[in-house]
mmCIF file of C-alpha atoms in Angstrom:
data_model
loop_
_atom_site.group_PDB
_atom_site.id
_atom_site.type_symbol
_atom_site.label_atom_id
_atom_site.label_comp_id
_atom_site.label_asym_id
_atom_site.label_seq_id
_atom_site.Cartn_x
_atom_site.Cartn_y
_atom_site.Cartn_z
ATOM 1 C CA UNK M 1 -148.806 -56.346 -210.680
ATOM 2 C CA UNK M 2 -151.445 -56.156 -207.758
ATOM 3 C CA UNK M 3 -154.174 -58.034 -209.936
ATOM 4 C CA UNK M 4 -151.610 -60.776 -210.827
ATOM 5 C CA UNK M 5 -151.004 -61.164 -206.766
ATOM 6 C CA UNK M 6 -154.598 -61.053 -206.228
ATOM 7 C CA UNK M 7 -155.225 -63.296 -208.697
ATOM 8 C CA UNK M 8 -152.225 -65.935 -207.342
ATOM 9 C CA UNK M 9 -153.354 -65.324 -203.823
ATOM 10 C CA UNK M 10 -157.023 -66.561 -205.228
ATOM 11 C CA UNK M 11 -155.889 -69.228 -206.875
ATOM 12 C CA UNK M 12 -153.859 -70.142 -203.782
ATOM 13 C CA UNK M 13 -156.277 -70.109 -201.752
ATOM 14 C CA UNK M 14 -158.611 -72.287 -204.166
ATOM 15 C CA UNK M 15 -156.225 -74.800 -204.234
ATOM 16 C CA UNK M 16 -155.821 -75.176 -200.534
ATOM 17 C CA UNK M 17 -159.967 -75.390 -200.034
ATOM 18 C CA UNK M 18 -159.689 -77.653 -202.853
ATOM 19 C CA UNK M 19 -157.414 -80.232 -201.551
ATOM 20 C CA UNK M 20 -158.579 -79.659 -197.733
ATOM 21 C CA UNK M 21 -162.258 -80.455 -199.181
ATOM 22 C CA UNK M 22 -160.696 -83.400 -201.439
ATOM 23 C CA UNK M 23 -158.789 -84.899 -198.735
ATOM 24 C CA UNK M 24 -161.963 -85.281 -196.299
ATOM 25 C CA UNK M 25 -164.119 -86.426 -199.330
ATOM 26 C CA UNK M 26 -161.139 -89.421 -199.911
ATOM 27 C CA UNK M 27 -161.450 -90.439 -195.951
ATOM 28 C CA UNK M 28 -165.406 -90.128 -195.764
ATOM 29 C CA UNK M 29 -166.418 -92.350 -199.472
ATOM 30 C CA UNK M 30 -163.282 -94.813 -199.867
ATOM 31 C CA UNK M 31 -163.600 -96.608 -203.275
ATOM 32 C CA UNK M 32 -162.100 -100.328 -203.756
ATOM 33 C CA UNK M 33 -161.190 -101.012 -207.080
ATOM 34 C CA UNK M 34 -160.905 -104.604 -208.938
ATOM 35 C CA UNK M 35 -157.607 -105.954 -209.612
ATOM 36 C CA UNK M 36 -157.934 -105.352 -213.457
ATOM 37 C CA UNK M 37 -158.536 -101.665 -213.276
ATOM 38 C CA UNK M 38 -155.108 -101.508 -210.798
ATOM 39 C CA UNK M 39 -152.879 -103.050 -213.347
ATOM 40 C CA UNK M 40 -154.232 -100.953 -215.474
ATOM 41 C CA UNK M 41 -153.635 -97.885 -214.092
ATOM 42 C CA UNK M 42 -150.312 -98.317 -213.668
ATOM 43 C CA UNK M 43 -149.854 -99.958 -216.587
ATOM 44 C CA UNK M 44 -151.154 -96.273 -217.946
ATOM 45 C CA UNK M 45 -148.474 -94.367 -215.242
ATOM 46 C CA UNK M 46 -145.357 -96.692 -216.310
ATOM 47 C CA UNK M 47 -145.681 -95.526 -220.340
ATOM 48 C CA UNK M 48 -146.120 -92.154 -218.791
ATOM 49 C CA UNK M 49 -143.117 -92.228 -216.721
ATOM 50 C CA UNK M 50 -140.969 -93.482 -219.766
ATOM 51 C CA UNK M 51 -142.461 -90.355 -221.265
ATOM 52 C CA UNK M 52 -141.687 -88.257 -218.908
ATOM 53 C CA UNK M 53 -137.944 -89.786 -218.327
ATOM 54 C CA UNK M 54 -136.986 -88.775 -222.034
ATOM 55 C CA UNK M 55 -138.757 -85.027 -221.544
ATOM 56 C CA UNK M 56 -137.023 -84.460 -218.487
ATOM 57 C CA UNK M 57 -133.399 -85.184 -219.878
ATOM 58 C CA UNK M 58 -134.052 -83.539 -222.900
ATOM 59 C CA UNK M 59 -135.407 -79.882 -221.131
ATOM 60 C CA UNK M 60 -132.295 -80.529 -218.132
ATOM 61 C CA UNK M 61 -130.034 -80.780 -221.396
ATOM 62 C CA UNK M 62 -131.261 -78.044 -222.611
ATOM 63 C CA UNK M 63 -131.334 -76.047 -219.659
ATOM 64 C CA UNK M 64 -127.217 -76.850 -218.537
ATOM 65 C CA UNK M 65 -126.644 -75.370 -222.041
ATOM 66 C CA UNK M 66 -128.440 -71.829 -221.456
ATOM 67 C CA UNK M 67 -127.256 -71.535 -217.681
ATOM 68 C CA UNK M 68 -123.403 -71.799 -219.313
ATOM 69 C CA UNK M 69 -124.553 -69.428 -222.143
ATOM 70 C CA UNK M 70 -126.411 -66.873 -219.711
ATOM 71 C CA UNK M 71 -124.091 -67.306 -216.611
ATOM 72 C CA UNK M 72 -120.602 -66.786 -219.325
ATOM 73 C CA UNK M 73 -122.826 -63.768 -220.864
ATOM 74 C CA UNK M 74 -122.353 -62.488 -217.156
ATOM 75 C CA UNK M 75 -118.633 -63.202 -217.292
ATOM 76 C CA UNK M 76 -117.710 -61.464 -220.570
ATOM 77 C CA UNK M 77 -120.038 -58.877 -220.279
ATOM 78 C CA UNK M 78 -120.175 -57.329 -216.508
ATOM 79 C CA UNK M 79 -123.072 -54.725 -217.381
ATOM 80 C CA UNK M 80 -125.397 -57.141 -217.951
ATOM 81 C CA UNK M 81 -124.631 -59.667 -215.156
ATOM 82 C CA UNK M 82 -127.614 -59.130 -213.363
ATOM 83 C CA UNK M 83 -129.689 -59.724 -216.588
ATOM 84 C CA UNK M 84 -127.568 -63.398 -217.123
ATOM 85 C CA UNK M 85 -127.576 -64.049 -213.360
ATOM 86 C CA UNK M 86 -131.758 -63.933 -213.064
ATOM 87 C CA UNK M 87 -132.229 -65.738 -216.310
ATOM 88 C CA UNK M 88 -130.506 -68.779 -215.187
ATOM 89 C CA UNK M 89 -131.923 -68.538 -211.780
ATOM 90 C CA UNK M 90 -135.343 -68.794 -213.495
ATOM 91 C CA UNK M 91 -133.936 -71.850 -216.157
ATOM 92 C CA UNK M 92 -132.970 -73.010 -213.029
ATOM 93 C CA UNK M 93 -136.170 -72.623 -211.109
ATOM 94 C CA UNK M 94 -138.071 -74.168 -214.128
ATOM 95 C CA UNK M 95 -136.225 -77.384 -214.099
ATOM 96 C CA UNK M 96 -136.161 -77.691 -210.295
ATOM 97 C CA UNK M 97 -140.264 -78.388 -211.049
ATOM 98 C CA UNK M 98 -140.062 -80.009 -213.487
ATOM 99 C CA UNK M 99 -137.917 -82.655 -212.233
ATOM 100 C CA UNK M 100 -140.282 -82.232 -208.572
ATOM 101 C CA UNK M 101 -143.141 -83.603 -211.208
ATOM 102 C CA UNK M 102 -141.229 -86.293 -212.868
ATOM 103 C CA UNK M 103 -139.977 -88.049 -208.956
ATOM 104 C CA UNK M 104 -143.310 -87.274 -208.267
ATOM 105 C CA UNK M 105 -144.332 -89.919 -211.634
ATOM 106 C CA UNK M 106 -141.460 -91.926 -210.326
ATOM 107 C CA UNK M 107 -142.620 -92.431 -207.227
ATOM 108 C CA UNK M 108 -145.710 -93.784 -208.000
ATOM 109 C CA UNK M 109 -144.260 -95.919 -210.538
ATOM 110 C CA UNK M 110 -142.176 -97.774 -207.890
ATOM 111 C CA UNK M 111 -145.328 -98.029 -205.750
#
C-alpha cells in the first residue's frame, strides 16, 4: 500500500508540474489556427460527444441496476452490509467521473 501512495503522490505531483508548465507554455507561444482546421475540430468533438452520450447512459444504466442489487444485498443480508454499502459507493464514485468527463465533452461541444 505505501508504494501505491508513493506512486499516486508521484503521479500527482507530475500532473500538477505538467499542467503548471503547460499552462505558461499556452500564454508565452499562442497559436492561431485557420478557420478550416476549427470546424474541423469540432466537427471531430461533436461525433465524439454523440459517442460519449450513448456510453454514458448505457454505464449510468448499468450502474442504477448494481447499486439496487448491492444496496438490497445489504437489506436482506445485514452481515454483509458493509460489503454492499462500499461497492455501490465505488459504482457510484465511478459514474460520478465518468459523467465529470462527458459535461466536460459537452461543454466544449456547446462552445
Amino acid at each position: 500500500m505505501e508504494m501505491f501512495f508513493k506512486l499516486c503522490s508521484g503521479l500527482t505531483a507530475g500532473v500538477i508540474i505538467g499542467f503548471l508548465c503547460g499552462g505558461i507554455k499556452i500564454k508565452l507561444t499562442r497559436k492561431s489556427y485557420t478557420e478550416k482546421q476549427v470546424e474541423s475540430n469540432k466537427k471531430w468533438i461533436r461525433r465524439i460527444a454523440g459517442v460519449l452520450k450513448y456510453v454514458t447512459f448505457a454505464a449510468l444504466s448499468v450502474g442504477l441496476i448494481w447499486c439496487v442489487f448491492f444496496l438490497t444485498l445489504g437489506i436482506v443480508s445485514p452481515q454483509q452490509s458493509d460489503y454492499a454499502n462500499n461497492m455501490a459507493e465505488l459504482i457510484v464514485a465511478v459514474l460520478t467521473v465518468i459523467s465529470i468527463i462527458f459535461a466536460f465533452v459537452e461543454f466544449l461541444h456547446r462552445n
